[in-house]
mmCIF file of C-alpha atoms in Angstrom:
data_model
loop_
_atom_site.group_PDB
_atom_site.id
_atom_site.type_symbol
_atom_site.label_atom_id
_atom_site.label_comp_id
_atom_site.label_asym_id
_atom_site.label_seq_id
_atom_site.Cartn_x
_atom_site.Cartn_y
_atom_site.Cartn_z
ATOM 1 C CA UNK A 789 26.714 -5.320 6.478
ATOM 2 C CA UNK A 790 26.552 -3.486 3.219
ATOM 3 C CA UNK A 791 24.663 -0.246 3.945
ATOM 4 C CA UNK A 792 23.030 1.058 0.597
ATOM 5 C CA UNK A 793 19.798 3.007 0.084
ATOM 6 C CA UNK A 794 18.151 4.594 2.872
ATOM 7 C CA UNK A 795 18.564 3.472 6.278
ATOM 8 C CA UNK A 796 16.577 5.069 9.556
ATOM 9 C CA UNK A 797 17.878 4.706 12.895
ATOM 10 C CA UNK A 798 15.427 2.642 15.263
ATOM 11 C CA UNK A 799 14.754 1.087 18.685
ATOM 12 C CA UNK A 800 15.868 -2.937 18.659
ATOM 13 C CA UNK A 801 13.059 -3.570 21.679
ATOM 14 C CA UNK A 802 10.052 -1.589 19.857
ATOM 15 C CA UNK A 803 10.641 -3.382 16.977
ATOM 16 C CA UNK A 804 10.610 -6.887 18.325
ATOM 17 C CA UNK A 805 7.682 -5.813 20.030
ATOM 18 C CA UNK A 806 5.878 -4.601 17.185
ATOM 19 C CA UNK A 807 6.729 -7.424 15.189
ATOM 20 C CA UNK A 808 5.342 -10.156 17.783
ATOM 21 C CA UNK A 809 2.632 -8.127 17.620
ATOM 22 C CA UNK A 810 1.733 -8.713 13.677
ATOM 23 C CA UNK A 811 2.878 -11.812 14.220
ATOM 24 C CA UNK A 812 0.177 -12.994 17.052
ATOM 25 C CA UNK A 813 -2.152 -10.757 14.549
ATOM 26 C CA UNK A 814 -1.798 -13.383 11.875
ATOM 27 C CA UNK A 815 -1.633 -16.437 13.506
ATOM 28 C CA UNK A 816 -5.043 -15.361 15.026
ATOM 29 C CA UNK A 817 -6.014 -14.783 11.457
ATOM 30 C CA UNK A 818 -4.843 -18.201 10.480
ATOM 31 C CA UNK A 819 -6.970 -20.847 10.842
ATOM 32 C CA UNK A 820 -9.841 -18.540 9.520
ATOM 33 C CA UNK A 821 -7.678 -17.680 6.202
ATOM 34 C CA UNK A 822 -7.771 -21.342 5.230
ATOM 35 C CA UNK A 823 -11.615 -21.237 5.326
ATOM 36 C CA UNK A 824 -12.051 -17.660 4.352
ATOM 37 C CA UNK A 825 -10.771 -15.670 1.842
ATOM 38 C CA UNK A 826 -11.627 -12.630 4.019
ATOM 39 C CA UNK A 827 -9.359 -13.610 6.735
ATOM 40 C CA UNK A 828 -6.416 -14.154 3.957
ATOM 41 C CA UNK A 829 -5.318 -10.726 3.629
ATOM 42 C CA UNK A 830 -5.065 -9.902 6.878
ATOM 43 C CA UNK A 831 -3.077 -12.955 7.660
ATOM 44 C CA UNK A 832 -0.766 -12.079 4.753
ATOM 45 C CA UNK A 833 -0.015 -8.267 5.343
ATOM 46 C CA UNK A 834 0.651 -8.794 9.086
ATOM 47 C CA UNK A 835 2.903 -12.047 8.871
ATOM 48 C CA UNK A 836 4.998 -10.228 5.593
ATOM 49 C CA UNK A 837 4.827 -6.929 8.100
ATOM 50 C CA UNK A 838 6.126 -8.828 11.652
ATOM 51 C CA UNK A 839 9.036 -10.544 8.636
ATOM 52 C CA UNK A 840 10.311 -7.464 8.020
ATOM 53 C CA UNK A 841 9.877 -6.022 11.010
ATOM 54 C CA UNK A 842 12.215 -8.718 12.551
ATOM 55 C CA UNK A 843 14.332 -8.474 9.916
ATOM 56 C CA UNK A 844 14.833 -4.433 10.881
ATOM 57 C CA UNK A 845 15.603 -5.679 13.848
ATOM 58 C CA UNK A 846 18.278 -7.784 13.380
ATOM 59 C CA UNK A 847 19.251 -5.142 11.207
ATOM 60 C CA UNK A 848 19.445 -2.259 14.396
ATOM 61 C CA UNK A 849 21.290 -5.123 16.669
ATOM 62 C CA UNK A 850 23.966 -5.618 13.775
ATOM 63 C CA UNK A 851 24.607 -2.188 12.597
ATOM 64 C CA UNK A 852 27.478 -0.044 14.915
ATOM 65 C CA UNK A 853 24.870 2.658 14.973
ATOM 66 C CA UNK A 854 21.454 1.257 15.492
ATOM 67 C CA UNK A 855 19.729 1.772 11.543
ATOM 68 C CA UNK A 856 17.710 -0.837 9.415
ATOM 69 C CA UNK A 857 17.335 -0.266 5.852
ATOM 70 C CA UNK A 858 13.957 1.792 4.526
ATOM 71 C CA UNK A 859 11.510 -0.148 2.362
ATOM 72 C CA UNK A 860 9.673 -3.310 2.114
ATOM 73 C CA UNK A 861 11.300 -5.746 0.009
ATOM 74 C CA UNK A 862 11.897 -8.895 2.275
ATOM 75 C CA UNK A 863 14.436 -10.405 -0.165
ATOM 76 C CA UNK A 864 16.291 -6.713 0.010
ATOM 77 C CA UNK A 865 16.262 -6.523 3.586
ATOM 78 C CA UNK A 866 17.331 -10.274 3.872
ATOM 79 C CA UNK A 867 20.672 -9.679 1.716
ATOM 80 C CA UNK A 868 21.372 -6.605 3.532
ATOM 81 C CA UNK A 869 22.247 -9.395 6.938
ATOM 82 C CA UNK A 870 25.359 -10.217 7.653
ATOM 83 C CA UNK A 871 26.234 -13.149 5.837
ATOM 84 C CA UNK A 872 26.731 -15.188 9.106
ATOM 85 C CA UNK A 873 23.172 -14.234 9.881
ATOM 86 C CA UNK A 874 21.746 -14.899 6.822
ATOM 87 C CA UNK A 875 23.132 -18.788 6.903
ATOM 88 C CA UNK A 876 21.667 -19.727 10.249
ATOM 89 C CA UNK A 877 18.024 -18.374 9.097
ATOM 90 C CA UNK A 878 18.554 -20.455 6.192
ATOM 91 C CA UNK A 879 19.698 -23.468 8.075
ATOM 92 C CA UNK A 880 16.548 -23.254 10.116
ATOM 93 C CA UNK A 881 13.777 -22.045 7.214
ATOM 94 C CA UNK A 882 15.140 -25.084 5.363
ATOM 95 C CA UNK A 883 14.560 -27.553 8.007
ATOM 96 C CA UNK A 884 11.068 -26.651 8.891
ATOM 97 C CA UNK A 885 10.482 -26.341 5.453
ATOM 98 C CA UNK A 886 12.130 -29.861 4.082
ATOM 99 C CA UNK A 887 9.212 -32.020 6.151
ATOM 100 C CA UNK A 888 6.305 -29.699 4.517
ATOM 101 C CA UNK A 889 3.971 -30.385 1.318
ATOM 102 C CA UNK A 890 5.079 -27.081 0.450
ATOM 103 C CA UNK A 891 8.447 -27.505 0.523
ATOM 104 C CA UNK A 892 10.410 -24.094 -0.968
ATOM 105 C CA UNK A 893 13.843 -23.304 -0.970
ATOM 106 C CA UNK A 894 14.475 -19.604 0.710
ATOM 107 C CA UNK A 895 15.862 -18.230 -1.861
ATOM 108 C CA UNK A 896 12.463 -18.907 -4.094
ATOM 109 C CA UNK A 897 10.099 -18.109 -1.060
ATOM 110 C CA UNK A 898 12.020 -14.256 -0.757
ATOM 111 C CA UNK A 899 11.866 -13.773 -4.619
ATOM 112 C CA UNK A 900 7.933 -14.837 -4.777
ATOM 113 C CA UNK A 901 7.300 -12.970 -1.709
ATOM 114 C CA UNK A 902 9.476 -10.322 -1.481
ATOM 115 C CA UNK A 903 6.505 -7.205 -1.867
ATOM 116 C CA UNK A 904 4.176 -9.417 -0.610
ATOM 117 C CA UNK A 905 3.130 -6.560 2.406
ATOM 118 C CA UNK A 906 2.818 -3.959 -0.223
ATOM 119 C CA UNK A 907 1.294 -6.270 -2.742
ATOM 120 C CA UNK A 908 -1.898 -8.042 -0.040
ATOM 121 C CA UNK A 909 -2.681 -4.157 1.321
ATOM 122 C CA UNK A 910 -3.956 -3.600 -1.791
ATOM 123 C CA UNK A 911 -4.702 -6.798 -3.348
ATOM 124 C CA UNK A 912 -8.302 -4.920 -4.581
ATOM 125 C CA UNK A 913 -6.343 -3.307 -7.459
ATOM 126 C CA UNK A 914 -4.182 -6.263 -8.393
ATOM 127 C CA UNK A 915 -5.318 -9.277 -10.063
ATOM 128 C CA UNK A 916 -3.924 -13.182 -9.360
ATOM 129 C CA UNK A 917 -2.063 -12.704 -6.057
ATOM 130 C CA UNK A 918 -0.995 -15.783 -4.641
ATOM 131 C CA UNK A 919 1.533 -16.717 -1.634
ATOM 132 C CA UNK A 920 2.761 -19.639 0.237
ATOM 133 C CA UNK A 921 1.529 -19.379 3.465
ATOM 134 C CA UNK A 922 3.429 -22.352 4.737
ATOM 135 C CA UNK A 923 6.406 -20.679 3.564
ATOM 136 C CA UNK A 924 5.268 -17.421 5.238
ATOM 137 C CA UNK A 925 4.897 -19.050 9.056
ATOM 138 C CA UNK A 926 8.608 -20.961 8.339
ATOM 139 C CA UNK A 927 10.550 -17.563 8.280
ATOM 140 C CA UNK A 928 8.488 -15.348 10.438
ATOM 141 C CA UNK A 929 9.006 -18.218 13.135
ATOM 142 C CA UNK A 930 12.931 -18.395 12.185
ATOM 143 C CA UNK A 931 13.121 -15.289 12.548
ATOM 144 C CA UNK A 932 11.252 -14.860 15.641
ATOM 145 C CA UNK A 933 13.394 -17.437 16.941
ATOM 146 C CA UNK A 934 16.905 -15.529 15.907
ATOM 147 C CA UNK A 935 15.201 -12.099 17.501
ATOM 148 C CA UNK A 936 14.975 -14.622 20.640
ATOM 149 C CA UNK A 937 18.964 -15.782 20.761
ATOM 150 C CA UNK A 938 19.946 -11.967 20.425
ATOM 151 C CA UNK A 939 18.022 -10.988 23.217
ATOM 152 C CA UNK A 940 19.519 -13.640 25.362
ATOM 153 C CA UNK A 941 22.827 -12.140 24.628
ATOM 154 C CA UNK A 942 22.091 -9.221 25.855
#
């Protein structure tokens, strides 16, 4: 793993937890967002925020010394995986996403999304956001779903 920019240590536990956590958070919020533009944001900023989350995590897990990278790019903290890592999440984004209407490639989903919890916090002061929620559920539950095998190693 290629360790540029800031990186924090952290705890691998916490942040699974936290990230279930946002992620329970927006699925709560979901079938309201489809009906409610209220309910949108919410659903967006805490299924970008359990993403990166999990992605810290398998950050702390694959680092010798227990550190994620700082920040909240998605597509950033994606690359920053080992490559090994970074194929399997692919293999499975892809094949949820090949049976959907929606149907995006990962490496177009991270670059349209990639500030997308920054972005939806304050989407107030920012005119013509848009996002694909599909898209959005695919890798947060791929990722879940990594999270999941490494704590079975353990």
């Amino acid at each position: 793993m290629a360790k540029s920019g800031k990186w924090v240590s952290g705890d691998f536990k916490i942040c699974i937890t936290e990230a279930r956590g946002f992620l329970d958070t927006a699925e709560w919020c979901l079938p309201k967002a489809i009906t409610s533009t209220r309910m949108k944001y919410p659903f967006v900023v805490n299924i970008s925020f359990a993403c990166e989350l999990f992605l810290k995590a398998i950050m702390i897990r694959e680092s010798d010394d227990g550190t994620f990278a700082f920040g909240h790019d998605l597509e950033k903290l994606f690359q920053k995986l080992n490559p090994d890592t970074q194929a399997k999440i692919k293999e499975a984004y892809e094949t949820q996403a090949k049976d959907s209407l929606h149907e995006t490639k990962l490496e177009q989903f991270l670059e349209n999304s990639k500030h997308n919890f920054e972005n939806w916090r304050y989407a107030f002061a920012k005119d013509g956001l848009s996002t694909n929620g599909s898209s959005l559920l695919y890798f947060s539950h791929c990722l879940s779903q990594y999270v999941k095998t490494l704590e079975e190693e353990e």
